[in-house]
Coordinates of C-alpha atoms and ligand atoms in Angstrom, one line a residue:
M435 CA 126.6 62.4 105.9
K436 CA 124.2 60.4 108.0
N437 CA 120.6 59.8 107.2
E438 CA 118.3 61.9 109.4
S439 CA 116.4 59.0 110.9
Q440 CA 119.7 57.4 112.2
I441 CA 120.7 60.4 114.2
T442 CA 119.9 60.9 117.8
F443 CA 119.9 64.6 118.4
Q444 CA 121.4 66.1 121.6
S445 CA 118.5 68.6 121.9
A446 CA 115.3 69.9 120.2
F447 CA 117.4 72.8 119.0
A448 CA 119.8 70.4 117.3
E449 CA 117.0 68.5 115.7
D450 CA 115.1 71.5 114.5
T451 CA 118.3 73.1 113.1
Y452 CA 119.1 69.9 111.2
K453 CA 115.6 69.8 109.7
G454 CA 115.3 73.5 108.9
L455 CA 118.7 73.7 107.2
S456 CA 118.2 70.5 105.2
S457 CA 114.8 71.6 103.9
Y458 CA 114.1 73.6 100.8
P459 CA 113.4 76.5 101.3
K460 CA 115.5 76.7 104.4
F461 CA 114.1 77.9 107.7
L462 CA 114.9 78.2 111.4
Y463 CA 112.5 78.8 114.3
S464 CA 112.4 82.2 115.9
K465 CA 111.9 80.7 119.4
Y466 CA 115.6 79.8 119.3
I467 CA 116.7 83.4 119.1
Y468 CA 116.0 83.9 122.8
D469 CA 119.2 82.7 124.6
E470 CA 120.9 85.1 126.9
K471 CA 122.2 87.2 124.1
G472 CA 118.9 87.1 122.2
D473 CA 117.0 88.2 125.4
K474 CA 119.4 91.2 125.6
L475 CA 118.9 92.1 121.9
F476 CA 115.1 91.9 122.3
Q477 CA 115.3 94.3 125.3
Q478 CA 117.2 96.7 122.9
I479 CA 114.5 96.2 120.2
M480 CA 111.8 97.2 122.7
D481 CA 113.7 100.4 123.4
M482 CA 114.0 101.3 119.7
P483 CA 111.9 104.2 118.5
E484 CA 110.7 102.2 115.5
Y485 CA 109.4 99.3 117.6
Y486 CA 106.1 100.9 118.5
L487 CA 104.5 97.8 120.0
T488 CA 105.8 98.0 123.5
S489 CA 104.9 101.7 124.1
C490 CA 101.5 101.3 122.5
E491 CA 100.6 98.4 124.7
F492 CA 102.1 100.1 127.8
D493 CA 99.9 103.2 127.1
I494 CA 96.8 101.1 126.6
L495 CA 97.4 99.3 130.0
E496 CA 98.1 102.6 131.8
M497 CA 95.1 104.4 130.4
N498 CA 92.7 101.5 131.2
A499 CA 94.4 100.0 134.4
P500 CA 91.4 100.6 136.7
E501 CA 88.9 99.0 134.3
I502 CA 91.2 96.1 133.5
A503 CA 92.0 95.5 137.2
D504 CA 88.2 95.5 138.0
S505 CA 87.5 93.0 135.3
F506 CA 90.2 90.7 136.6
Q507 CA 89.0 90.8 140.2
H508 CA 86.9 88.0 141.9
P509 CA 85.6 87.9 145.5
E510 CA 87.6 84.7 146.2
G511 CA 90.8 86.1 144.6
V512 CA 92.5 85.3 141.3
D513 CA 95.6 83.5 140.0
L514 CA 97.2 85.8 137.4
I515 CA 99.2 83.6 135.0
E516 CA 101.4 85.3 132.5
L517 CA 102.7 83.3 129.5
G518 CA 106.1 84.8 128.3
A519 CA 106.4 87.3 131.1
G520 CA 109.8 88.6 130.1
D521 CA 110.8 91.7 132.1
G522 CA 107.2 92.3 133.2
K523 CA 107.4 96.0 132.5
K524 CA 103.9 96.2 131.2
T525 CA 102.4 93.7 133.7
K526 CA 103.6 95.8 136.6
V527 CA 101.1 98.5 135.5
I528 CA 98.3 96.0 136.2
L529 CA 99.9 94.5 139.3
K530 CA 100.3 98.0 140.8
E531 CA 96.6 98.7 140.2
L532 CA 95.5 95.4 141.7
L533 CA 97.6 96.2 144.8
K534 CA 96.1 99.7 145.0
K535 CA 92.6 98.3 145.0
E536 CA 93.7 95.7 147.6
Y537 CA 92.4 92.8 145.4
D538 CA 93.4 89.3 146.4
F539 CA 95.7 87.8 143.8
Q540 CA 98.9 85.9 143.2
Y541 CA 101.1 86.3 140.2
L542 CA 102.5 83.3 138.3
P543 CA 104.9 84.5 135.6
V544 CA 105.8 81.7 133.1
D545 CA 108.9 82.0 130.9
I546 CA 111.3 79.7 129.1
S547 CA 114.2 81.8 130.4
Q548 CA 115.1 81.1 134.1
H549 CA 117.3 84.1 133.8
A550 CA 114.4 86.4 132.8
L551 CA 112.3 85.0 135.7
D552 CA 115.1 85.6 138.3
D553 CA 115.4 89.2 137.1
L554 CA 111.7 89.7 137.2
Q555 CA 111.4 88.3 140.8
Q556 CA 114.2 90.6 141.9
S557 CA 112.7 93.7 140.4
L558 CA 109.2 92.9 141.9
K559 CA 110.8 92.4 145.3
K560 CA 112.2 95.9 145.0
E561 CA 109.3 97.7 143.3
L562 CA 106.2 95.9 144.4
P563 CA 107.2 93.8 147.4
A564 CA 103.5 93.1 148.4
V565 CA 103.0 91.0 145.2
K566 CA 102.9 87.2 145.9
V567 CA 105.0 85.8 143.0
K568 CA 105.4 82.2 142.0
P569 CA 107.6 81.9 138.9
Q570 CA 107.2 78.9 136.6
Q571 CA 110.0 78.0 134.3
G572 CA 109.0 76.2 131.1
T573 CA 107.6 76.3 127.6
Y574 CA 104.1 77.5 127.0
F575 CA 103.0 74.1 126.0
K576 CA 104.2 72.2 129.1
T577 CA 102.9 75.0 131.4
L578 CA 99.5 74.9 129.8
E579 CA 99.1 71.4 130.9
K580 CA 100.0 72.4 134.5
L581 CA 97.6 75.4 134.1
S582 CA 94.5 73.3 134.3
E583 CA 95.6 72.2 137.8
Y584 CA 95.0 75.8 138.9
N585 CA 91.3 75.5 139.2
S586 CA 90.5 76.3 142.8
R587 CA 89.8 79.9 141.9
K588 CA 89.5 82.3 139.0
K589 CA 92.4 82.3 136.6
V590 CA 93.3 85.2 134.4
I591 CA 95.8 84.3 131.7
L592 CA 97.9 87.1 130.3
V593 CA 99.7 87.0 127.0
L594 CA 101.1 90.4 126.2
G595 CA 103.5 91.8 123.6
S596 CA 101.6 90.3 120.6
N597 CA 103.7 87.1 121.2
I598 CA 101.0 85.2 119.3
G599 CA 102.3 87.0 116.2
N600 CA 105.1 84.5 115.8
L601 CA 102.5 81.8 115.1
S602 CA 100.8 80.9 111.8
H603 CA 97.0 81.2 112.0
K604 CA 96.8 77.4 112.3
E605 CA 99.3 77.3 115.1
A606 CA 97.6 80.3 116.8
V607 CA 94.2 78.4 116.8
N608 CA 95.9 75.4 118.4
F609 CA 97.6 77.6 121.0
L610 CA 94.3 79.3 121.8
K611 CA 92.5 75.9 121.9
N612 CA 95.1 74.7 124.4
I613 CA 94.5 77.7 126.6
Q614 CA 90.7 77.4 126.2
T615 CA 90.9 73.7 127.4
A616 CA 92.7 74.9 130.5
M617 CA 90.0 77.5 131.3
S618 CA 86.9 77.1 133.3
K619 CA 83.7 79.2 132.8
E620 CA 84.7 82.2 134.9
D621 CA 88.4 82.3 133.8
M622 CA 89.6 85.0 131.4
L623 CA 92.2 85.4 128.8
F624 CA 93.8 88.8 128.3
M625 CA 95.8 89.0 125.1
G626 CA 97.6 91.7 123.0
F627 CA 97.4 91.7 119.2
D628 CA 99.4 94.1 117.1
Q629 CA 97.0 95.6 114.4
K630 CA 97.3 96.1 110.7
K631 CA 98.4 99.7 110.0
D632 CA 100.5 101.8 107.6
P633 CA 102.7 99.1 106.0
Q634 CA 105.7 101.4 106.2
V635 CA 105.4 101.8 110.0
I636 CA 105.3 98.0 110.3
L637 CA 108.2 97.4 108.0
N638 CA 110.3 100.0 109.9
A639 CA 109.6 98.3 113.2
Y640 CA 111.4 95.1 111.9
N641 CA 113.9 96.8 109.7
D642 CA 115.7 99.4 111.9
E643 CA 118.6 101.4 110.6
S644 CA 120.7 100.6 113.6
G645 CA 120.9 96.9 112.7
I646 CA 119.6 95.6 116.1
T647 CA 116.9 93.5 114.4
A648 CA 119.5 92.1 112.0
A649 CA 121.7 91.1 114.9
F650 CA 118.6 89.6 116.6
N651 CA 117.9 87.4 113.6
K652 CA 121.6 86.6 113.1
N653 CA 121.8 85.4 116.7
L654 CA 120.2 82.2 115.4
L655 CA 123.4 81.6 113.4
E656 CA 125.6 82.7 116.3
R657 CA 123.8 80.3 118.6
I658 CA 124.3 77.4 116.0
N659 CA 128.0 78.4 115.9
R660 CA 128.2 78.4 119.7
E661 CA 126.1 75.4 120.6
L662 CA 126.4 73.1 117.6
E663 CA 130.0 73.9 116.6
A664 CA 129.3 75.6 113.3
N665 CA 131.2 78.1 111.2
F666 CA 128.5 80.5 109.9
K667 CA 130.1 83.8 108.8
L668 CA 127.6 86.4 109.9
D669 CA 128.8 89.0 107.5
A670 CA 128.0 86.7 104.6
F671 CA 124.3 86.9 105.3
R672 CA 121.9 89.9 104.9
H673 CA 118.8 90.4 107.0
W674 CA 115.8 91.0 104.8
E675 CA 112.4 92.0 105.9
T676 CA 109.0 92.0 104.1
Y677 CA 105.5 93.0 105.0
D678 CA 102.5 91.8 103.0
P679 CA 99.5 94.0 103.7
E680 CA 97.1 91.5 102.3
T681 CA 98.0 88.7 104.8
G682 CA 99.2 91.1 107.5
T683 CA 102.5 89.1 107.8
A684 CA 105.9 90.6 108.4
K685 CA 108.5 88.0 107.4
S686 CA 112.2 87.9 108.2
F687 CA 114.9 86.2 106.3
L688 CA 118.7 85.8 106.3
V689 CA 119.9 85.8 102.7
S690 CA 123.2 84.3 101.7
E691 CA 125.2 87.0 99.8
T692 CA 127.6 84.4 98.3
A693 CA 127.6 80.7 97.3
Q694 CA 129.0 79.1 100.4
T695 CA 129.1 75.9 102.5
V696 CA 128.7 75.9 106.3
R697 CA 129.8 73.1 108.5
I698 CA 127.9 72.1 111.6
K699 CA 130.2 69.8 113.3
S700 CA 128.0 68.4 116.0
L701 CA 125.3 67.6 113.5
E702 CA 127.8 66.1 111.0
L703 CA 126.1 68.3 108.5
E704 CA 127.3 70.4 105.6
V705 CA 124.9 73.1 104.5
K706 CA 125.2 74.4 101.0
F707 CA 123.9 77.9 100.1
D708 CA 123.5 79.1 96.6
K709 CA 124.2 82.8 96.1
W710 CA 121.0 84.7 97.3
E711 CA 119.5 81.6 98.9
S712 CA 117.3 82.5 101.9
I713 CA 116.7 81.2 105.4
H714 CA 113.3 82.1 106.7
T715 CA 113.6 83.1 110.4
E716 CA 110.5 84.7 111.8
I717 CA 106.9 85.8 111.1
S718 CA 105.3 88.7 113.0
Q719 CA 101.6 88.5 112.2
K720 CA 99.4 91.6 112.3
Y721 CA 95.7 91.4 113.0
D722 CA 92.3 93.2 112.7
D723 CA 89.0 92.5 114.5
H724 CA 87.9 90.1 111.8
I725 CA 90.9 87.9 112.2
V726 CA 90.8 87.9 116.0
Q727 CA 87.1 87.1 115.8
W728 CA 87.9 84.2 113.5
L729 CA 90.6 82.9 115.7
A730 CA 88.3 83.1 118.8
D731 CA 85.5 81.3 116.9
N732 CA 87.8 78.5 115.9
A733 CA 89.2 78.1 119.4
G734 CA 85.9 78.1 121.3
L735 CA 86.4 81.5 122.8
V736 CA 84.3 84.7 122.8
I737 CA 85.6 88.2 122.8
E738 CA 84.2 90.0 125.8
N739 CA 85.9 93.4 125.6
D740 CA 88.8 95.1 124.0
F741 CA 91.1 98.0 124.8
H742 CA 92.9 100.1 122.2
D743 CA 94.7 103.4 121.5
A744 CA 93.1 106.2 119.6
A745 CA 94.6 105.1 116.3
N746 CA 93.8 101.4 116.8
C747 CA 97.5 100.7 116.4
Y748 CA 97.4 97.8 118.9
K749 CA 94.6 96.0 120.8
N750 CA 94.2 94.0 124.0
Y751 CA 91.2 91.6 124.0
I752 CA 89.5 89.9 126.8
F753 CA 88.3 86.4 125.9
R754 CA 86.2 83.9 127.8
R755 CA 85.2 80.3 127.1
K756 CA 82.3 79.8 124.9
Ligands
LIG1985 C1 108.2 89.1 120.7 C2 107.1 88.0 118.9 C3 106.3 90.0 119.7 O1 107.4 89.7 116.4 O2 107.2 91.7 117.2 C4 110.7 91.9 117.5 C5 109.7 89.6 118.2 N1 111.1 90.2 116.2 N2 111.5 92.3 116.4 C6 107.6 90.6 117.3 C7 110.5 90.5 117.3 C8 111.8 91.2 115.7 C9 108.4 90.2 118.6 N3 107.5 89.3 119.5

């Protein structure tokens, strides 16, 4: 086996996989779930009855579309920038309303997946042909740098789907700070945060009977098998989900059901698992007003408004620069 510092990795995925599986306890980053197969599995998750987040946010946007569209609007027009646009199903509610009101805007969906962006552009062409679309392929981080170049008119930055939930609080503050730095005084950040609620409801959303979420997590192992020439046996791992109501953190693991050794050829790595050893794969953080206020304070943002359902299951907040 080589020493880590002597290896030149073929990709960030290769390097992060090496580090995560050589660590104790073992971990993998959830962002790598989203290859073509992972994108499809996430679509299926959003259609599951247990996964309340998507329909909750959709309803909030539908119920409040006129007020949201009005708050986005500006006499000189706006650039609507969406980080992690995905299939744009929820955003279309807002786009439709902006068109109806004949507000001047262009839509800049940002996503890592070129595939998702192509699909989105196609569907917009069909459903809302009047929308001016400028897709941007890239990571949040890289695009945030480019973002600050859009400063000729008001920017509204959208982050829907509680995507921030995959970040630790520290990472979330950094993410928000990066956005804040790219914002000017009149710009707005519109962001969805899944809220703390009945722990059973949260646990069920990430622990479906049909096994889709298990397959979603195991796609990490499949992707390592495919792209890094490994021999993970998917059946030898069990998806395990926890929710801690104190911290508001749902945590996903893959647990090795046997003592086993996995070979990752392109990393020249042998990974040994003890029986019942875990790989941590994802967090899905849940929030309340206090936590969101704390995040905003630490990132130099102020909460201007929020929209929610009757049960406060999910909330969309509007932030501005302090
Ligand atoms: C896309 C990060 C919002 O954490 O709820 C869904 C991803 N993981 N089921 C979430 C996910 C398992 C999702 N986010």
